[in-house]
Amino acid sequence: MTSFLSPWLIWFLAGVLIMLAELGAPGFVIMFFGVGCLAAAIVAAVAPDAFAVQVGVFIVVTLFSLLTLRKVAVRVFVGRSEGGMQEDTGNVQVGARVRIEVPLQAGRHGRVRFRGTMWTAVAQEDIAAGEEAEITGVDRNNRSCLLLRRVPAGGGEN
């Protein structure tokens, strides 16, 4: 290819931009798409006309790195907050409040928004949409699952 933007450069720039996007997005997931782009850039430098191979390497490396490295990377880069946190809850503050957007049934997994991201949650009792719930802890088997209890209307401080 004689153009300025050769395939390896396109993959490389996409990888760098995607990795930079991770700085603005919570969840520590987007970065692994950037890793896949960088791997595809290496393949594109060797075989610039093998687009199908480049895409295949992108998909395989992205999935492999996401499934194997995400937990390790979260432990290394996220860390723990200091002060006022219970040791067994990681960096989730017991007593923090969340507003329920979708009704939760007692004992069943649902989703709530906490700190700008969606978390799995289990409530001790049914909680209707629009009500407030208090975080009582995290599930010991799934540290990204919040344990909630309904806060009675007008009950307690915000």
Coordinates of N, CA and C in Angstrom, one line a residue:
M1 N 0.8 -1.2 0.0 CA 0.0 0.0 0.0 C 0.9 1.2 0.0
T2 N 0.6 2.2 -0.8 CA 1.4 3.4 -0.9 C 0.8 4.6 -0.1
S3 N -0.3 4.4 0.5 CA -0.9 5.5 1.2 C -0.2 5.7 2.6
F4 N -0.4 6.9 3.1 CA 0.2 7.2 4.4 C -0.3 6.3 5.5
L5 N -1.6 6.0 5.5 CA -2.2 5.2 6.5 C -2.2 3.7 6.1
S6 N -1.0 3.1 6.4 CA -0.9 1.7 6.1 C -1.7 0.9 7.1
P7 N -2.1 -0.4 6.8 CA -2.9 -1.1 7.8 C -2.3 -1.2 9.2
W8 N -1.0 -1.4 9.3 CA -0.4 -1.5 10.6 C -0.6 -0.2 11.4
L9 N -0.4 0.9 10.7 CA -0.6 2.2 11.4 C -2.0 2.5 11.8
I10 N -3.0 2.0 11.0 CA -4.4 2.2 11.4 C -4.7 1.4 12.6
W11 N -4.2 0.1 12.6 CA -4.4 -0.7 13.8 C -3.7 -0.1 15.0
F12 N -2.5 0.3 14.9 CA -1.7 0.9 16.0 C -2.4 2.1 16.5
L13 N -2.8 3.1 15.7 CA -3.5 4.3 16.2 C -4.8 3.9 16.8
A14 N -5.6 3.0 16.3 CA -6.8 2.6 16.9 C -6.6 2.0 18.3
G15 N -5.5 1.2 18.4 CA -5.2 0.6 19.7 C -4.8 1.7 20.7
V16 N -4.0 2.6 20.3 CA -3.6 3.7 21.3 C -4.8 4.5 21.7
L17 N -5.7 4.9 20.7 CA -6.9 5.7 21.0 C -7.8 4.9 22.0
I18 N -8.0 3.6 21.7 CA -8.9 2.8 22.5 C -8.3 2.7 23.9
M19 N -7.0 2.5 24.1 CA -6.4 2.4 25.4 C -6.5 3.8 26.1
L20 N -6.4 4.9 25.4 CA -6.6 6.2 26.1 C -8.0 6.4 26.5
A21 N -9.0 5.8 25.7 CA -10.4 5.9 26.1 C -10.7 5.3 27.4
E22 N -9.9 4.3 27.8 CA -10.1 3.6 29.1 C -9.9 4.6 30.3
L23 N -9.1 5.6 30.1 CA -9.0 6.6 31.2 C -10.3 7.3 31.5
G24 N -11.2 7.4 30.5 CA -12.4 8.1 30.8 C -13.6 7.2 31.0
A25 N -13.4 5.9 30.9 CA -14.5 5.0 31.1 C -14.3 4.0 32.2
P26 N -15.2 3.9 33.2 CA -15.0 3.0 34.2 C -15.2 1.5 33.8
G27 N -14.6 0.6 34.5 CA -14.9 -0.8 34.2 C -13.7 -1.6 33.8
F28 N -12.6 -1.0 33.3 CA -11.4 -1.7 33.0 C -11.6 -2.8 32.0
V29 N -12.3 -2.5 30.9 CA -12.6 -3.4 29.8 C -12.1 -3.0 28.5
I30 N -12.3 -1.7 28.2 CA -11.9 -1.1 26.9 C -10.5 -1.3 26.5
M31 N -9.6 -1.3 27.5 CA -8.2 -1.4 27.3 C -7.8 -2.7 26.5
F32 N -8.5 -3.8 26.8 CA -8.2 -5.1 26.1 C -8.5 -5.1 24.6
F33 N -9.5 -4.2 24.2 CA -9.7 -4.0 22.8 C -8.5 -3.4 22.2
G34 N -7.9 -2.4 22.9 CA -6.7 -1.8 22.4 C -5.5 -2.8 22.3
V35 N -5.4 -3.7 23.3 CA -4.4 -4.8 23.2 C -4.6 -5.6 21.9
G36 N -5.9 -5.9 21.6 CA -6.2 -6.7 20.4 C -5.8 -5.9 19.1
C37 N -6.0 -4.6 19.2 CA -5.6 -3.8 18.0 C -4.1 -3.8 17.8
L38 N -3.3 -3.7 18.9 CA -1.9 -3.7 18.8 C -1.4 -5.0 18.3
A39 N -2.0 -6.1 18.7 CA -1.6 -7.4 18.2 C -1.9 -7.5 16.7
A40 N -3.0 -6.9 16.3 CA -3.4 -6.9 14.8 C -2.4 -6.0 14.1
A41 N -1.9 -5.0 14.7 CA -0.9 -4.1 14.0 C 0.3 -4.8 13.7
I42 N 0.8 -5.7 14.7 CA 2.0 -6.5 14.4 C 1.7 -7.4 13.2
V43 N 0.6 -8.1 13.2 CA 0.3 -9.0 12.0 C 0.2 -8.1 10.8
A44 N -0.4 -6.9 10.8 CA -0.5 -6.1 9.6 C 0.9 -5.6 9.1
A45 N 1.8 -5.5 10.0 CA 3.2 -5.1 9.6 C 3.8 -6.2 8.8
V46 N 3.5 -7.4 9.2 CA 4.1 -8.6 8.5 C 3.3 -9.0 7.2
A47 N 2.0 -8.9 7.3 CA 1.1 -9.3 6.2 C 0.1 -8.3 6.0
P48 N 0.4 -7.2 5.3 CA -0.5 -6.0 5.2 C -1.8 -6.4 4.4
D49 N -1.7 -7.4 3.5 CA -2.9 -7.7 2.7 C -3.8 -8.8 3.3
A50 N -3.4 -9.3 4.5 CA -4.2 -10.4 5.1 C -5.2 -9.8 6.1
F51 N -6.2 -9.1 5.6 CA -7.1 -8.4 6.5 C -7.9 -9.4 7.4
A52 N -8.3 -10.5 6.8 CA -9.1 -11.5 7.6 C -8.2 -12.1 8.8
V53 N -6.9 -12.3 8.5 CA -6.0 -12.7 9.6 C -5.9 -11.7 10.7
Q54 N -5.8 -10.4 10.2 CA -5.7 -9.3 11.2 C -6.9 -9.2 12.1
V55 N -8.1 -9.3 11.5 CA -9.3 -9.3 12.3 C -9.4 -10.5 13.2
G56 N -9.0 -11.7 12.7 CA -9.0 -12.9 13.6 C -8.1 -12.7 14.8
V57 N -6.9 -12.2 14.5 CA -5.9 -12.0 15.6 C -6.5 -11.0 16.6
F58 N -7.1 -9.9 16.1 CA -7.7 -8.9 17.0 C -8.8 -9.5 17.9
I59 N -9.6 -10.4 17.3 CA -10.7 -11.0 18.1 C -10.1 -12.0 19.1
V60 N -9.2 -12.8 18.7 CA -8.6 -13.8 19.6 C -7.9 -13.2 20.8
V61 N -7.0 -12.2 20.4 CA -6.2 -11.6 21.5 C -7.0 -10.7 22.4
T62 N -8.1 -10.1 21.9 CA -9.0 -9.3 22.7 C -9.7 -10.2 23.7
L63 N -10.3 -11.3 23.2 CA -11.0 -12.2 24.1 C -10.1 -12.9 25.1
F64 N -8.9 -13.3 24.7 CA -8.0 -14.0 25.6 C -7.5 -13.0 26.6
S65 N -7.1 -11.8 26.3 CA -6.6 -10.9 27.3 C -7.7 -10.5 28.2
L66 N -8.9 -10.3 27.7 CA -10.1 -9.9 28.6 C -10.4 -11.0 29.6
L67 N -10.4 -12.2 29.1 CA -10.8 -13.3 30.0 C -9.7 -13.7 31.0
T68 N -8.4 -13.5 30.6 CA -7.3 -14.0 31.5 C -6.7 -12.9 32.3
L69 N -6.6 -11.7 31.8 CA -5.8 -10.6 32.4 C -6.7 -9.6 33.2
R70 N -8.0 -9.5 32.9 CA -8.8 -8.5 33.6 C -8.7 -8.5 35.1
K71 N -8.9 -9.7 35.7 CA -8.9 -9.8 37.1 C -7.6 -9.4 37.7
V72 N -6.5 -9.8 37.1 CA -5.2 -9.5 37.5 C -5.0 -8.0 37.5
A73 N -5.4 -7.4 36.3 CA -5.2 -6.0 36.1 C -6.0 -5.1 37.1
V74 N -7.2 -5.6 37.4 CA -8.1 -4.8 38.3 C -7.4 -4.8 39.7
R75 N -6.9 -6.0 40.1 CA -6.2 -6.1 41.4 C -5.0 -5.2 41.5
V76 N -4.3 -5.1 40.4 CA -3.1 -4.3 40.4 C -3.4 -2.8 40.4
F77 N -4.3 -2.4 39.5 CA -4.5 -1.0 39.2 C -5.5 -0.3 40.0
V78 N -6.6 -1.0 40.4 CA -7.7 -0.4 41.1 C -7.3 -0.2 42.6
G79 N -6.8 -1.1 43.3 CA -6.4 -0.9 44.7 C -7.6 -0.8 45.6
R80 N -7.3 -0.3 46.8 CA -8.4 -0.2 47.8 C -8.4 1.2 48.4
S81 N -9.5 1.7 48.8 CA -9.6 3.0 49.4 C -9.2 2.9 50.9
E82 N -8.7 4.0 51.4 CA -8.4 4.0 52.8 C -9.5 4.6 53.6
G83 N -9.6 4.2 54.9 CA -10.4 4.8 55.8 C -11.9 4.4 55.7
G84 N -12.5 4.0 56.8 CA -13.9 3.8 56.8 C -14.5 2.6 56.1
M85 N -13.6 1.8 55.5 CA -14.1 0.7 54.7 C -13.9 -0.6 55.5
Q86 N -14.9 -1.5 55.4 CA -14.8 -2.8 56.0 C -13.8 -3.6 55.1
E87 N -12.9 -4.4 55.8 CA -11.9 -5.1 55.0 C -12.6 -6.1 54.1
D88 N -13.6 -6.8 54.5 CA -14.2 -7.8 53.6 C -15.1 -7.3 52.5
T89 N -15.3 -6.0 52.4 CA -16.1 -5.4 51.3 C -15.3 -4.8 50.3
G90 N -14.0 -4.9 50.3 CA -13.1 -4.3 49.3 C -13.2 -2.8 49.4
N91 N -13.5 -2.1 48.3 CA -13.6 -0.7 48.3 C -15.1 -0.2 48.2
V92 N -16.0 -1.1 48.6 CA -17.4 -0.7 48.6 C -17.8 -0.4 50.0
Q93 N -18.3 0.9 50.2 CA -18.6 1.4 51.5 C -19.9 0.9 52.0
V94 N -19.9 0.1 53.1 CA -21.2 -0.3 53.7 C -21.9 0.9 54.2
G95 N -23.2 1.0 53.9 CA -24.0 2.1 54.3 C -24.3 3.1 53.2
A96 N -23.5 3.0 52.1 CA -23.8 3.8 50.9 C -25.2 3.6 50.4
R97 N -25.8 4.6 49.8 CA -27.1 4.5 49.3 C -27.1 4.4 47.7
V98 N -28.1 3.7 47.2 CA -28.3 3.6 45.7 C -29.8 3.8 45.5
R99 N -30.1 4.4 44.4 CA -31.5 4.5 43.9 C -31.8 3.4 43.0
I100 N -32.9 2.7 43.2 CA -33.3 1.5 42.4 C -33.9 2.0 41.2
E101 N -33.4 1.6 40.0 CA -34.0 2.0 38.7 C -34.9 0.9 38.2
V102 N -34.6 -0.3 38.4 CA -35.4 -1.5 38.0 C -35.8 -2.3 39.2
P103 N -37.0 -2.6 39.4 CA -37.4 -3.3 40.6 C -36.6 -4.6 40.9
L104 N -36.2 -4.8 42.2 CA -35.5 -6.0 42.6 C -36.4 -6.9 43.4
Q105 N -36.3 -8.2 43.1 CA -37.0 -9.2 43.9 C -36.1 -9.7 45.0
A106 N -36.7 -10.0 46.1 CA -35.9 -10.6 47.2 C -35.2 -11.8 46.8
G107 N -33.9 -11.9 47.1 CA -33.1 -13.0 46.9 C -32.7 -13.3 45.4
R108 N -33.1 -12.5 44.5 CA -32.8 -12.6 43.1 C -31.8 -11.6 42.6
H109 N -31.0 -12.0 41.7 CA -30.0 -11.0 41.2 C -30.7 -10.0 40.3
G110 N -30.2 -8.8 40.4 CA -30.7 -7.7 39.6 C -29.5 -6.7 39.3
R111 N -29.8 -5.6 38.8 CA -28.7 -4.6 38.5 C -29.0 -3.3 39.1
V112 N -28.0 -2.6 39.6 CA -28.1 -1.3 40.1 C -27.0 -0.4 39.7
R113 N -27.1 0.9 39.6 CA -26.1 1.8 39.3 C -25.4 2.3 40.6
F114 N -24.1 2.1 40.7 CA -23.3 2.5 41.9 C -22.0 3.1 41.4
R115 N -21.7 4.3 41.8 CA -20.4 4.9 41.3 C -20.3 5.0 39.8
G116 N -21.4 5.2 39.2 CA -21.4 5.4 37.7 C -21.4 4.2 36.9
T117 N -21.4 3.0 37.5 CA -21.4 1.8 36.7 C -22.5 0.9 37.2
M118 N -22.8 -0.1 36.4 CA -23.8 -1.1 36.7 C -23.2 -2.2 37.5
W119 N -23.8 -2.6 38.6 CA -23.4 -3.7 39.5 C -24.5 -4.7 39.6
T120 N -24.1 -5.9 39.8 CA -25.1 -7.0 40.2 C -25.4 -6.7 41.6
A121 N -26.7 -7.0 42.0 CA -27.1 -6.7 43.3 C -28.2 -7.8 43.7
V122 N -28.2 -8.1 45.0 CA -29.2 -9.0 45.6 C -29.8 -8.2 46.8
A123 N -31.1 -8.2 46.8 CA -31.8 -7.5 47.9 C -32.4 -8.5 48.9
Q124 N -32.5 -8.1 50.2 CA -33.1 -8.9 51.2 C -34.6 -9.0 51.1
E125 N -35.2 -8.0 50.5 CA -36.6 -7.9 50.3 C -36.9 -7.2 49.0
D126 N -38.1 -7.3 48.5 CA -38.5 -6.6 47.3 C -38.3 -5.1 47.4
I127 N -37.7 -4.5 46.4 CA -37.5 -3.1 46.4 C -38.0 -2.6 45.0
A128 N -39.0 -1.6 45.1 CA -39.6 -1.1 43.9 C -38.7 -0.1 43.2
A129 N -38.9 0.2 41.9 CA -38.2 1.2 41.2 C -38.4 2.5 41.8
G130 N -37.4 3.4 41.9 CA -37.6 4.7 42.5 C -37.3 4.7 44.0
E131 N -37.2 3.6 44.7 CA -36.9 3.5 46.1 C -35.4 3.6 46.3
E132 N -35.0 3.8 47.5 CA -33.6 3.9 47.9 C -33.3 2.6 48.7
A133 N -32.0 2.1 48.4 CA -31.6 1.0 49.1 C -30.2 1.3 49.7
E134 N -29.8 0.6 50.8 CA -28.6 0.7 51.4 C -27.7 -0.5 51.2
I135 N -26.4 -0.3 50.9 CA -25.5 -1.4 50.7 C -25.1 -2.0 52.1
T136 N -25.4 -3.3 52.3 CA -25.0 -3.9 53.5 C -23.8 -4.7 53.5
G137 N -23.2 -4.9 52.2 CA -22.0 -5.7 52.1 C -21.9 -6.1 50.6
V138 N -20.9 -7.1 50.4 CA -20.8 -7.7 49.1 C -20.8 -9.2 49.3
D139 N -21.3 -9.8 48.2 CA -21.3 -11.3 48.2 C -19.9 -11.9 48.3
R140 N -19.7 -12.8 49.2 CA -18.4 -13.4 49.4 C -17.9 -14.2 48.2
N141 N -18.8 -14.8 47.5 CA -18.5 -15.6 46.3 C -18.3 -14.7 45.0
N142 N -19.0 -13.6 45.0 CA -18.9 -12.7 43.8 C -18.7 -11.3 44.4
R143 N -17.5 -10.8 44.4 CA -17.2 -9.5 45.1 C -17.7 -8.3 44.3
S144 N -18.3 -8.6 43.1 CA -18.9 -7.5 42.4 C -20.4 -7.5 42.5
C145 N -20.9 -8.2 43.5 CA -22.3 -8.3 43.7 C -22.6 -7.6 45.0
L146 N -23.4 -6.6 45.0 CA -23.8 -5.8 46.2 C -25.0 -6.4 46.9
L147 N -24.9 -6.4 48.2 CA -26.0 -6.9 49.1 C -26.7 -5.6 49.5
L148 N -28.1 -5.6 49.3 CA -28.9 -4.4 49.6 C -30.0 -4.7 50.6
R149 N -30.4 -3.6 51.2 CA -31.7 -3.7 52.0 C -32.4 -2.4 51.7
R150 N -33.7 -2.5 51.7 CA -34.6 -1.3 51.4 C -34.5 -0.3 52.5
V151 N -34.4 0.9 52.2 CA -34.5 2.0 53.2 C -35.9 2.5 53.2
P152 N -36.6 2.5 54.3 CA -38.0 2.9 54.4 C -38.1 4.4 53.9
A153 N -39.2 4.8 53.3 CA -39.4 6.2 52.9 C -39.2 7.1 54.1
G154 N -38.4 8.1 53.9 CA -38.1 9.0 55.0 C -37.3 8.5 56.1
G155 N -36.7 7.3 55.9 CA -35.9 6.6 56.9 C -34.4 7.0 56.8
G156 N -33.9 7.7 57.8 CA -32.5 7.9 57.8 C -32.1 9.1 56.9
E157 N -30.8 9.4 57.0 CA -30.2 10.5 56.2 C -29.8 10.1 54.8
N158 N -29.7 11.1 54.0 CA -29.2 10.8 52.6 C -27.8 11.0 52.4

